Amino acid sequence: MKTVCKIIGSISCVLLMFFSCEKNESIHRDSKVILDKLLFSGYTGDTIRAAITYGSSDIKKLVITKWVNGEQVPGYGLNVSVNSMSDTYEFEQEIVVGDEEGTLIYTFSGYNAADKLIDASDLAVSVTLTDFGRLSKFDWKLTAQTTNGESTTTDAMLDNVYRLNSDLSWEYDWGNPAGAGMDVLNQYCAWKYIGTELKADSVYLIKFGFLSNIPTIDKYKVLRLDDTSLWIQTFMDLSWLGEPYTEKTPVVEKYVAIPKSSDFTPYRGENPANYNWASCSPGNY
């Protein structure tokens, strides 16, 4: 019985110490570079915000580096002068597409006047890729089309690739120009995202017909979207073909996600400079 009491007493002491630390002691107790948070969760497109203060008058410079999966991100680095311990630095950084691909860490390192490291603290960021980020992260290659439930895929379609840029501009590589057909007569302009911050409902594609300054807006319902595929549906007036086609004939297209590459060529085989007859304003449709 005494042994049991001792065990219970020991556990109680440990729990008391734990909760006492949680309640009364800062997790930054011994830090010289003090962050107001050590964890941040957000979506691509969100802004990370953290306030940095200092616990040592020896710190004269703050260096901020970015790490993904333990590897420092090249080309990223911020140097902040520190004049006194009373300084506060307000860190702000947008979460970009690609940040979700691994463990994201921002390291805040304090150095003295002789460039000797005094202390460092890390901010860990948990990132969720939004559908908007997903659409702009990849290129999208057409793999199948059905019209009124019947396959209407042709070989000429299978090299069509869309690029939906994060600035809402839209580019189209139609592959072999010999199979591009009437597509070569359009100026491709912009896209519009319809949905919540996290999930896409629809995508609008904006283009201009040959020498027209009036935009054509094709509206597509997003049926499915993930890191590998995109299914979209629109309705076309094909009643002129007779039954079973109607004024609202469903057309479904399936695309696969492919990595963006330098091989992507808008207006392939043509001079892109010739496709600017209309004023295009991505984000304003």
PDB file of C-alpha atoms in Angstrom:
ATOM      1  CA  MET A   1       0.000   0.000   0.000  1.00  0.00           C
ATOM      2  CA  LYS A   2       2.852   2.364   0.839  1.00  0.00           C
ATOM      3  CA  THR A   3       4.411   1.585  -2.542  1.00  0.00           C
ATOM      4  CA  VAL A   4       1.170   2.457  -4.344  1.00  0.00           C
ATOM      5  CA  CYS A   5       0.932   5.706  -2.377  1.00  0.00           C
ATOM      6  CA  LYS A   6       4.485   6.573  -3.305  1.00  0.00           C
ATOM      7  CA  ILE A   7       3.752   5.960  -7.008  1.00  0.00           C
ATOM      8  CA  ILE A   8       0.591   8.072  -6.852  1.00  0.00           C
ATOM      9  CA  GLY A   9       2.468  10.771  -4.981  1.00  0.00           C
ATOM     10  CA  SER A  10       5.244  10.807  -7.569  1.00  0.00           C
ATOM     11  CA  ILE A  11       2.776  11.048 -10.467  1.00  0.00           C
ATOM     12  CA  SER A  12       0.950  13.872  -8.698  1.00  0.00           C
ATOM     13  CA  CYS A  13       4.179  15.795  -8.255  1.00  0.00           C
ATOM     14  CA  VAL A  14       5.047  15.384 -11.925  1.00  0.00           C
ATOM     15  CA  LEU A  15       1.574  16.535 -12.991  1.00  0.00           C
ATOM     16  CA  LEU A  16       1.723  19.444 -10.543  1.00  0.00           C
ATOM     17  CA  MET A  17       5.079  20.528 -11.951  1.00  0.00           C
ATOM     18  CA  PHE A  18       3.797  20.198 -15.531  1.00  0.00           C
ATOM     19  CA  PHE A  19       0.662  22.236 -15.018  1.00  0.00           C
ATOM     20  CA  SER A  20       2.558  24.755 -12.920  1.00  0.00           C
ATOM     21  CA  CYS A  21       4.957  25.312 -15.810  1.00  0.00           C
ATOM     22  CA  GLU A  22       2.102  25.539 -18.293  1.00  0.00           C
ATOM     23  CA  LYS A  23       0.332  28.116 -16.172  1.00  0.00           C
ATOM     24  CA  ASN A  24       3.090  30.238 -14.748  1.00  0.00           C
ATOM     25  CA  GLU A  25       6.216  29.891 -16.861  1.00  0.00           C
ATOM     26  CA  SER A  26       6.797  31.144 -20.393  1.00  0.00           C
ATOM     27  CA  ILE A  27       7.985  28.666 -23.000  1.00  0.00           C
ATOM     28  CA  HIS A  28      10.402  31.466 -23.912  1.00  0.00           C
ATOM     29  CA  ARG A  29      11.818  31.573 -20.375  1.00  0.00           C
ATOM     30  CA  ASP A  30      15.467  31.351 -21.436  1.00  0.00           C
ATOM     31  CA  SER A  31      15.135  32.763 -24.953  1.00  0.00           C
ATOM     32  CA  LYS A  32      17.049  35.784 -26.102  1.00  0.00           C
ATOM     33  CA  VAL A  33      15.045  35.873 -29.361  1.00  0.00           C
ATOM     34  CA  ILE A  34      11.427  35.811 -28.215  1.00  0.00           C
ATOM     35  CA  LEU A  35       8.530  34.970 -30.532  1.00  0.00           C
ATOM     36  CA  ASP A  36       4.920  35.619 -29.569  1.00  0.00           C
ATOM     37  CA  LYS A  37       4.069  32.239 -31.105  1.00  0.00           C
ATOM     38  CA  LEU A  38       5.967  29.091 -32.022  1.00  0.00           C
ATOM     39  CA  LEU A  39       3.249  27.515 -34.195  1.00  0.00           C
ATOM     40  CA  PHE A  40       1.141  28.910 -37.024  1.00  0.00           C
ATOM     41  CA  SER A  41      -1.484  27.187 -39.187  1.00  0.00           C
ATOM     42  CA  GLY A  42      -2.839  28.592 -42.427  1.00  0.00           C
ATOM     43  CA  TYR A  43      -3.781  28.149 -46.070  1.00  0.00           C
ATOM     44  CA  THR A  44      -1.712  29.015 -49.116  1.00  0.00           C
ATOM     45  CA  GLY A  45      -2.298  32.705 -49.698  1.00  0.00           C
ATOM     46  CA  ASP A  46      -2.591  33.494 -45.981  1.00  0.00           C
ATOM     47  CA  THR A  47      -0.114  35.799 -44.253  1.00  0.00           C
ATOM     48  CA  ILE A  48       2.026  34.531 -41.391  1.00  0.00           C
ATOM     49  CA  ARG A  49       2.357  37.116 -38.638  1.00  0.00           C
ATOM     50  CA  ALA A  50       4.617  36.995 -35.588  1.00  0.00           C
ATOM     51  CA  ALA A  51       6.066  39.583 -33.206  1.00  0.00           C
ATOM     52  CA  ILE A  52       9.723  39.245 -32.232  1.00  0.00           C
ATOM     53  CA  THR A  53      11.248  40.845 -29.158  1.00  0.00           C
ATOM     54  CA  TYR A  54      14.647  40.465 -27.526  1.00  0.00           C
ATOM     55  CA  GLY A  55      15.916  39.260 -24.182  1.00  0.00           C
ATOM     56  CA  SER A  56      19.496  40.438 -24.497  1.00  0.00           C
ATOM     57  CA  SER A  57      21.036  43.842 -25.185  1.00  0.00           C
ATOM     58  CA  ASP A  58      23.879  42.024 -26.979  1.00  0.00           C
ATOM     59  CA  ILE A  59      21.656  41.282 -29.979  1.00  0.00           C
ATOM     60  CA  LYS A  60      22.345  43.800 -32.731  1.00  0.00           C
ATOM     61  CA  LYS A  61      21.036  41.930 -35.766  1.00  0.00           C
ATOM     62  CA  LEU A  62      18.170  39.519 -36.479  1.00  0.00           C
ATOM     63  CA  VAL A  63      18.566  37.094 -39.403  1.00  0.00           C
ATOM     64  CA  ILE A  64      15.488  35.261 -40.684  1.00  0.00           C
ATOM     65  CA  THR A  65      15.883  32.092 -42.760  1.00  0.00           C
ATOM     66  CA  LYS A  66      13.370  29.699 -44.266  1.00  0.00           C
ATOM     67  CA  TRP A  67      13.616  25.907 -44.177  1.00  0.00           C
ATOM     68  CA  VAL A  68      11.566  23.146 -45.810  1.00  0.00           C
ATOM     69  CA  ASN A  69      12.157  19.557 -44.707  1.00  0.00           C
ATOM     70  CA  GLY A  70      15.401  20.582 -43.024  1.00  0.00           C
ATOM     71  CA  GLU A  71      16.818  22.219 -46.155  1.00  0.00           C
ATOM     72  CA  GLN A  72      17.386  25.959 -46.227  1.00  0.00           C
ATOM     73  CA  VAL A  73      15.437  27.674 -49.010  1.00  0.00           C
ATOM     74  CA  PRO A  74      18.006  29.368 -51.267  1.00  0.00           C
ATOM     75  CA  GLY A  75      17.506  33.014 -52.036  1.00  0.00           C
ATOM     76  CA  TYR A  76      15.394  33.648 -48.950  1.00  0.00           C
ATOM     77  CA  GLY A  77      16.845  35.719 -46.133  1.00  0.00           C
ATOM     78  CA  LEU A  78      15.986  38.820 -44.133  1.00  0.00           C
ATOM     79  CA  ASN A  79      18.402  40.935 -42.079  1.00  0.00           C
ATOM     80  CA  VAL A  80      16.926  43.247 -39.456  1.00  0.00           C
ATOM     81  CA  SER A  81      18.929  45.777 -37.452  1.00  0.00           C
ATOM     82  CA  VAL A  82      18.298  45.759 -33.693  1.00  0.00           C
ATOM     83  CA  ASN A  83      18.891  49.040 -31.902  1.00  0.00           C
ATOM     84  CA  SER A  84      17.807  48.126 -28.387  1.00  0.00           C
ATOM     85  CA  MET A  85      16.082  45.465 -26.299  1.00  0.00           C
ATOM     86  CA  SER A  86      12.876  47.481 -26.539  1.00  0.00           C
ATOM     87  CA  ASP A  87      12.686  46.929 -30.311  1.00  0.00           C
ATOM     88  CA  THR A  88       9.856  44.811 -31.705  1.00  0.00           C
ATOM     89  CA  TYR A  89       9.940  43.346 -35.187  1.00  0.00           C
ATOM     90  CA  GLU A  90       6.613  42.500 -36.816  1.00  0.00           C
ATOM     91  CA  PHE A  91       7.255  39.571 -39.146  1.00  0.00           C
ATOM     92  CA  GLU A  92       4.856  39.103 -42.072  1.00  0.00           C
ATOM     93  CA  GLN A  93       5.211  36.515 -44.816  1.00  0.00           C
ATOM     94  CA  GLU A  94       2.703  35.169 -47.328  1.00  0.00           C
ATOM     95  CA  ILE A  95       2.305  31.399 -47.499  1.00  0.00           C
ATOM     96  CA  VAL A  96       3.041  30.474 -51.103  1.00  0.00           C
ATOM     97  CA  VAL A  97       2.227  27.409 -53.161  1.00  0.00           C
ATOM     98  CA  GLY A  98       4.960  24.864 -52.493  1.00  0.00           C
ATOM     99  CA  ASP A  99       5.182  25.638 -48.783  1.00  0.00           C
ATOM    100  CA  GLU A 100       2.767  22.756 -48.199  1.00  0.00           C
ATOM    101  CA  GLU A 101       5.206  20.185 -49.588  1.00  0.00           C
ATOM    102  CA  GLY A 102       7.119  19.636 -46.364  1.00  0.00           C
ATOM    103  CA  THR A 103       7.848  20.809 -42.834  1.00  0.00           C
ATOM    104  CA  LEU A 104       8.049  24.599 -43.028  1.00  0.00           C
ATOM    105  CA  ILE A 105      10.208  26.425 -40.478  1.00  0.00           C
ATOM    106  CA  TYR A 106      11.241  30.058 -40.159  1.00  0.00           C
ATOM    107  CA  THR A 107      14.333  30.518 -37.990  1.00  0.00           C
ATOM    108  CA  PHE A 108      14.972  33.821 -36.213  1.00  0.00           C
ATOM    109  CA  SER A 109      18.649  34.151 -35.237  1.00  0.00           C
ATOM    110  CA  GLY A 110      20.054  36.942 -33.075  1.00  0.00           C
ATOM    111  CA  TYR A 111      23.676  38.020 -33.569  1.00  0.00           C
ATOM    112  CA  ASN A 112      25.912  40.415 -31.649  1.00  0.00           C
ATOM    113  CA  ALA A 113      28.010  43.221 -33.132  1.00  0.00           C
ATOM    114  CA  ALA A 114      30.793  40.727 -33.911  1.00  0.00           C
ATOM    115  CA  ASP A 115      28.366  38.487 -35.860  1.00  0.00           C
ATOM    116  CA  LYS A 116      28.421  35.834 -33.153  1.00  0.00           C
ATOM    117  CA  LEU A 117      25.186  33.891 -32.696  1.00  0.00           C
ATOM    118  CA  ILE A 118      23.513  34.713 -29.387  1.00  0.00           C
ATOM    119  CA  ASP A 119      20.270  32.732 -29.704  1.00  0.00           C
ATOM    120  CA  ALA A 120      17.731  31.452 -32.229  1.00  0.00           C
ATOM    121  CA  SER A 121      14.049  30.557 -32.158  1.00  0.00           C
ATOM    122  CA  ASP A 122      11.909  28.674 -34.682  1.00  0.00           C
ATOM    123  CA  LEU A 123       8.397  29.266 -35.963  1.00  0.00           C
ATOM    124  CA  ALA A 124       6.817  26.068 -37.322  1.00  0.00           C
ATOM    125  CA  VAL A 125       4.096  26.555 -39.946  1.00  0.00           C
ATOM    126  CA  SER A 126       1.408  24.024 -40.836  1.00  0.00           C
ATOM    127  CA  VAL A 127       0.174  24.676 -44.378  1.00  0.00           C
ATOM    128  CA  THR A 128      -2.976  23.519 -46.170  1.00  0.00           C
ATOM    129  CA  LEU A 129      -3.060  23.826 -49.958  1.00  0.00           C
ATOM    130  CA  THR A 130      -6.258  25.531 -51.115  1.00  0.00           C
ATOM    131  CA  ASP A 131      -8.033  24.623 -54.338  1.00  0.00           C
ATOM    132  CA  PHE A 132      -6.985  27.992 -55.751  1.00  0.00           C
ATOM    133  CA  GLY A 133      -3.380  27.140 -54.934  1.00  0.00           C
ATOM    134  CA  ARG A 134      -3.812  23.671 -56.406  1.00  0.00           C
ATOM    135  CA  LEU A 135      -5.204  25.031 -59.684  1.00  0.00           C
ATOM    136  CA  SER A 136      -2.316  27.472 -60.059  1.00  0.00           C
ATOM    137  CA  LYS A 137       0.352  25.045 -58.865  1.00  0.00           C
ATOM    138  CA  PHE A 138       0.091  22.629 -61.782  1.00  0.00           C
ATOM    139  CA  ASP A 139      -0.446  22.706 -65.519  1.00  0.00           C
ATOM    140  CA  TRP A 140      -3.572  20.833 -66.593  1.00  0.00           C
ATOM    141  CA  LYS A 141      -3.506  18.452 -69.555  1.00  0.00           C
ATOM    142  CA  LEU A 142      -6.724  17.315 -71.203  1.00  0.00           C
ATOM    143  CA  THR A 143      -7.170  13.525 -71.194  1.00  0.00           C
ATOM    144  CA  ALA A 144     -10.873  12.957 -71.880  1.00  0.00           C
ATOM    145  CA  GLN A 145     -14.074  14.681 -72.978  1.00  0.00           C
ATOM    146  CA  THR A 146     -17.649  13.452 -72.978  1.00  0.00           C
ATOM    147  CA  THR A 147     -20.653  15.150 -74.564  1.00  0.00           C
ATOM    148  CA  ASN A 148     -24.087  14.102 -73.348  1.00  0.00           C
ATOM    149  CA  GLY A 149     -22.413  11.099 -71.727  1.00  0.00           C
ATOM    150  CA  GLU A 150     -20.692   9.910 -74.912  1.00  0.00           C
ATOM    151  CA  SER A 151     -16.944  10.124 -75.503  1.00  0.00           C
ATOM    152  CA  THR A 152     -15.990  12.933 -77.870  1.00  0.00           C
ATOM    153  CA  THR A 153     -12.263  12.789 -77.194  1.00  0.00           C
ATOM    154  CA  THR A 154     -10.043  13.121 -80.263  1.00  0.00           C
ATOM    155  CA  ASP A 155      -6.305  12.575 -80.600  1.00  0.00           C
ATOM    156  CA  ALA A 156      -5.872  16.273 -81.399  1.00  0.00           C
ATOM    157  CA  MET A 157      -7.184  17.175 -77.926  1.00  0.00           C
ATOM    158  CA  LEU A 158      -4.706  15.087 -76.000  1.00  0.00           C
ATOM    159  CA  ASP A 159      -1.865  17.612 -76.149  1.00  0.00           C
ATOM    160  CA  ASN A 160      -3.982  20.543 -74.940  1.00  0.00           C
ATOM    161  CA  VAL A 161      -2.558  22.086 -71.756  1.00  0.00           C
ATOM    162  CA  TYR A 162      -3.994  24.919 -69.651  1.00  0.00           C
ATOM    163  CA  ARG A 163      -1.980  27.088 -67.265  1.00  0.00           C
ATOM    164  CA  LEU A 164      -4.006  28.977 -64.656  1.00  0.00           C
ATOM    165  CA  ASN A 165      -1.623  31.511 -63.158  1.00  0.00           C
ATOM    166  CA  SER A 166      -1.880  32.843 -59.615  1.00  0.00           C
ATOM    167  CA  ASP A 167      -2.325  36.388 -61.000  1.00  0.00           C
ATOM    168  CA  LEU A 168      -5.536  35.091 -62.665  1.00  0.00           C
ATOM    169  CA  SER A 169      -4.111  35.177 -66.185  1.00  0.00           C
ATOM    170  CA  TRP A 170      -4.823  32.140 -68.361  1.00  0.00           C
ATOM    171  CA  GLU A 171      -2.440  30.620 -70.908  1.00  0.00           C
ATOM    172  CA  TYR A 172      -3.135  27.842 -73.367  1.00  0.00           C
ATOM    173  CA  ASP A 173      -0.689  25.526 -75.143  1.00  0.00           C
ATOM    174  CA  TRP A 174      -2.678  23.691 -77.815  1.00  0.00           C
ATOM    175  CA  GLY A 175       0.182  21.374 -78.719  1.00  0.00           C
ATOM    176  CA  ASN A 176       0.515  20.471 -82.380  1.00  0.00           C
ATOM    177  CA  PRO A 177      -0.845  23.472 -84.312  1.00  0.00           C
ATOM    178  CA  ALA A 178      -2.123  21.143 -87.031  1.00  0.00           C
ATOM    179  CA  GLY A 179      -4.747  19.848 -84.625  1.00  0.00           C
ATOM    180  CA  ALA A 180      -5.601  23.138 -82.916  1.00  0.00           C
ATOM    181  CA  GLY A 181      -8.446  23.989 -85.277  1.00  0.00           C
ATOM    182  CA  MET A 182     -10.413  27.138 -84.397  1.00  0.00           C
ATOM    183  CA  ASP A 183      -8.528  27.516 -81.106  1.00  0.00           C
ATOM    184  CA  VAL A 184      -5.821  29.457 -82.943  1.00  0.00           C
ATOM    185  CA  LEU A 185      -8.324  32.291 -83.565  1.00  0.00           C
ATOM    186  CA  ASN A 186      -8.774  33.215 -79.898  1.00  0.00           C
ATOM    187  CA  GLN A 187      -6.901  35.505 -77.553  1.00  0.00           C
ATOM    188  CA  TYR A 188      -6.667  33.724 -74.194  1.00  0.00           C
ATOM    189  CA  CYS A 189      -6.959  36.152 -71.330  1.00  0.00           C
ATOM    190  CA  ALA A 190      -7.910  35.219 -67.783  1.00  0.00           C
ATOM    191  CA  TRP A 191      -9.612  32.850 -65.385  1.00  0.00           C
ATOM    192  CA  LYS A 192     -11.855  33.441 -62.428  1.00  0.00           C
ATOM    193  CA  TYR A 193     -12.066  31.345 -59.274  1.00  0.00           C
ATOM    194  CA  ILE A 194     -15.472  30.784 -57.710  1.00  0.00           C
ATOM    195  CA  GLY A 195     -15.633  29.088 -54.303  1.00  0.00           C
ATOM    196  CA  THR A 196     -14.583  29.270 -50.687  1.00  0.00           C
ATOM    197  CA  GLU A 197     -11.090  29.929 -49.437  1.00  0.00           C
ATOM    198  CA  LEU A 198     -10.481  26.180 -49.322  1.00  0.00           C
ATOM    199  CA  LYS A 199     -12.735  24.587 -51.958  1.00  0.00           C
ATOM    200  CA  ALA A 200     -13.450  25.441 -55.593  1.00  0.00           C
ATOM    201  CA  ASP A 201     -17.009  25.484 -56.878  1.00  0.00           C
ATOM    202  CA  SER A 202     -16.507  26.784 -60.423  1.00  0.00           C
ATOM    203  CA  VAL A 203     -13.884  28.092 -62.816  1.00  0.00           C
ATOM    204  CA  TYR A 204     -14.592  30.710 -65.484  1.00  0.00           C
ATOM    205  CA  LEU A 205     -12.321  30.943 -68.538  1.00  0.00           C
ATOM    206  CA  ILE A 206     -12.187  34.290 -70.321  1.00  0.00           C
ATOM    207  CA  LYS A 207     -11.096  34.686 -73.941  1.00  0.00           C
ATOM    208  CA  PHE A 208     -11.676  36.978 -76.922  1.00  0.00           C
ATOM    209  CA  GLY A 209     -12.810  35.723 -80.310  1.00  0.00           C
ATOM    210  CA  PHE A 210     -10.929  36.744 -83.414  1.00  0.00           C
ATOM    211  CA  LEU A 211     -10.511  40.546 -83.484  1.00  0.00           C
ATOM    212  CA  SER A 212     -13.322  40.941 -80.932  1.00  0.00           C
ATOM    213  CA  ASN A 213     -13.005  43.187 -77.884  1.00  0.00           C
ATOM    214  CA  ILE A 214     -15.977  41.562 -76.165  1.00  0.00           C
ATOM    215  CA  PRO A 215     -14.934  38.781 -73.777  1.00  0.00           C
ATOM    216  CA  THR A 216     -16.381  35.297 -74.002  1.00  0.00           C
ATOM    217  CA  ILE A 217     -16.763  33.740 -70.555  1.00  0.00           C
ATOM    218  CA  ASP A 218     -17.027  29.946 -70.431  1.00  0.00           C
ATOM    219  CA  LYS A 219     -18.332  28.742 -67.065  1.00  0.00           C
ATOM    220  CA  TYR A 220     -17.281  25.350 -65.729  1.00  0.00           C
ATOM    221  CA  LYS A 221     -18.522  23.568 -62.626  1.00  0.00           C
ATOM    222  CA  VAL A 222     -15.734  21.808 -60.736  1.00  0.00           C
ATOM    223  CA  LEU A 223     -16.848  18.209 -60.254  1.00  0.00           C
ATOM    224  CA  ARG A 224     -13.595  16.939 -58.798  1.00  0.00           C
ATOM    225  CA  LEU A 225     -10.219  18.426 -57.951  1.00  0.00           C
ATOM    226  CA  ASP A 226      -7.202  16.943 -56.220  1.00  0.00           C
ATOM    227  CA  ASP A 227      -3.428  16.811 -56.689  1.00  0.00           C
ATOM    228  CA  THR A 228      -3.736  14.497 -59.686  1.00  0.00           C
ATOM    229  CA  SER A 229      -6.878  15.389 -61.618  1.00  0.00           C
ATOM    230  CA  LEU A 230      -9.491  18.000 -62.444  1.00  0.00           C
ATOM    231  CA  TRP A 231     -13.000  17.246 -63.701  1.00  0.00           C
ATOM    232  CA  ILE A 232     -15.079  20.165 -64.978  1.00  0.00           C
ATOM    233  CA  GLN A 233     -18.509  20.411 -66.568  1.00  0.00           C
ATOM    234  CA  THR A 234     -20.172  23.011 -68.753  1.00  0.00           C
ATOM    235  CA  PHE A 235     -23.367  23.105 -70.797  1.00  0.00           C
ATOM    236  CA  MET A 236     -23.499  23.870 -74.505  1.00  0.00           C
ATOM    237  CA  ASP A 237     -26.339  24.647 -76.872  1.00  0.00           C
ATOM    238  CA  LEU A 238     -26.154  21.737 -79.305  1.00  0.00           C
ATOM    239  CA  SER A 239     -29.839  21.654 -80.099  1.00  0.00           C
ATOM    240  CA  TRP A 240     -28.994  22.352 -83.739  1.00  0.00           C
ATOM    241  CA  LEU A 241     -27.671  18.771 -83.904  1.00  0.00           C
ATOM    242  CA  GLY A 242     -31.131  17.415 -83.101  1.00  0.00           C
ATOM    243  CA  GLU A 243     -32.030  14.792 -80.525  1.00  0.00           C
ATOM    244  CA  PRO A 244     -30.726  13.808 -78.053  1.00  0.00           C
ATOM    245  CA  TYR A 245     -28.877  17.133 -77.865  1.00  0.00           C
ATOM    246  CA  THR A 246     -30.506  20.152 -76.236  1.00  0.00           C
ATOM    247  CA  GLU A 247     -29.850  23.776 -75.399  1.00  0.00           C
ATOM    248  CA  LYS A 248     -28.114  22.551 -72.251  1.00  0.00           C
ATOM    249  CA  THR A 249     -26.071  19.572 -73.354  1.00  0.00           C
ATOM    250  CA  PRO A 250     -23.556  18.577 -70.641  1.00  0.00           C
ATOM    251  CA  VAL A 251     -19.899  18.510 -71.642  1.00  0.00           C
ATOM    252  CA  VAL A 252     -17.446  17.038 -69.133  1.00  0.00           C
ATOM    253  CA  GLU A 253     -13.692  17.352 -69.468  1.00  0.00           C
ATOM    254  CA  LYS A 254     -11.027  15.543 -67.469  1.00  0.00           C
ATOM    255  CA  TYR A 255      -7.539  16.960 -66.965  1.00  0.00           C
ATOM    256  CA  VAL A 256      -4.482  15.529 -65.241  1.00  0.00           C
ATOM    257  CA  ALA A 257      -2.073  17.618 -63.193  1.00  0.00           C
ATOM    258  CA  ILE A 258       1.418  17.851 -64.664  1.00  0.00           C
ATOM    259  CA  PRO A 259       4.426  19.754 -63.290  1.00  0.00           C
ATOM    260  CA  LYS A 260       4.972  23.166 -64.812  1.00  0.00           C
ATOM    261  CA  SER A 261       7.849  23.092 -67.277  1.00  0.00           C
ATOM    262  CA  SER A 262       9.667  25.318 -69.748  1.00  0.00           C
ATOM    263  CA  ASP A 263       8.227  23.219 -72.582  1.00  0.00           C
ATOM    264  CA  PHE A 264       4.855  24.916 -72.072  1.00  0.00           C
ATOM    265  CA  THR A 265       4.373  27.244 -75.072  1.00  0.00           C
ATOM    266  CA  PRO A 266       1.324  29.509 -75.312  1.00  0.00           C
ATOM    267  CA  TYR A 267       0.028  29.959 -78.880  1.00  0.00           C
ATOM    268  CA  ARG A 268       2.416  27.223 -80.004  1.00  0.00           C
ATOM    269  CA  GLY A 269       3.491  27.691 -83.605  1.00  0.00           C
ATOM    270  CA  GLU A 270       2.139  31.254 -83.703  1.00  0.00           C
ATOM    271  CA  ASN A 271       3.510  34.652 -82.709  1.00  0.00           C
ATOM    272  CA  PRO A 272       2.028  35.548 -79.287  1.00  0.00           C
ATOM    273  CA  ALA A 273       2.455  39.243 -80.112  1.00  0.00           C
ATOM    274  CA  ASN A 274      -0.318  38.848 -82.680  1.00  0.00           C
ATOM    275  CA  TYR A 275      -2.813  37.922 -79.950  1.00  0.00           C
ATOM    276  CA  ASN A 276      -3.318  41.258 -78.246  1.00  0.00           C
ATOM    277  CA  TRP A 277      -6.243  42.820 -80.112  1.00  0.00           C
ATOM    278  CA  ALA A 278      -8.321  43.149 -76.926  1.00  0.00           C
ATOM    279  CA  SER A 279      -7.587  44.700 -73.551  1.00  0.00           C
ATOM    280  CA  CYS A 280      -7.225  41.890 -71.020  1.00  0.00           C
ATOM    281  CA  SER A 281      -7.582  42.589 -67.290  1.00  0.00           C
ATOM    282  CA  PRO A 282      -7.168  39.444 -65.146  1.00  0.00           C
ATOM    283  CA  GLY A 283      -9.002  39.795 -61.857  1.00  0.00           C
ATOM    284  CA  ASN A 284     -11.646  42.139 -63.265  1.00  0.00           C
ATOM    285  CA  TYR A 285     -14.162  39.696 -64.728  1.00  0.00           C
TER     286      TYR A 285
END
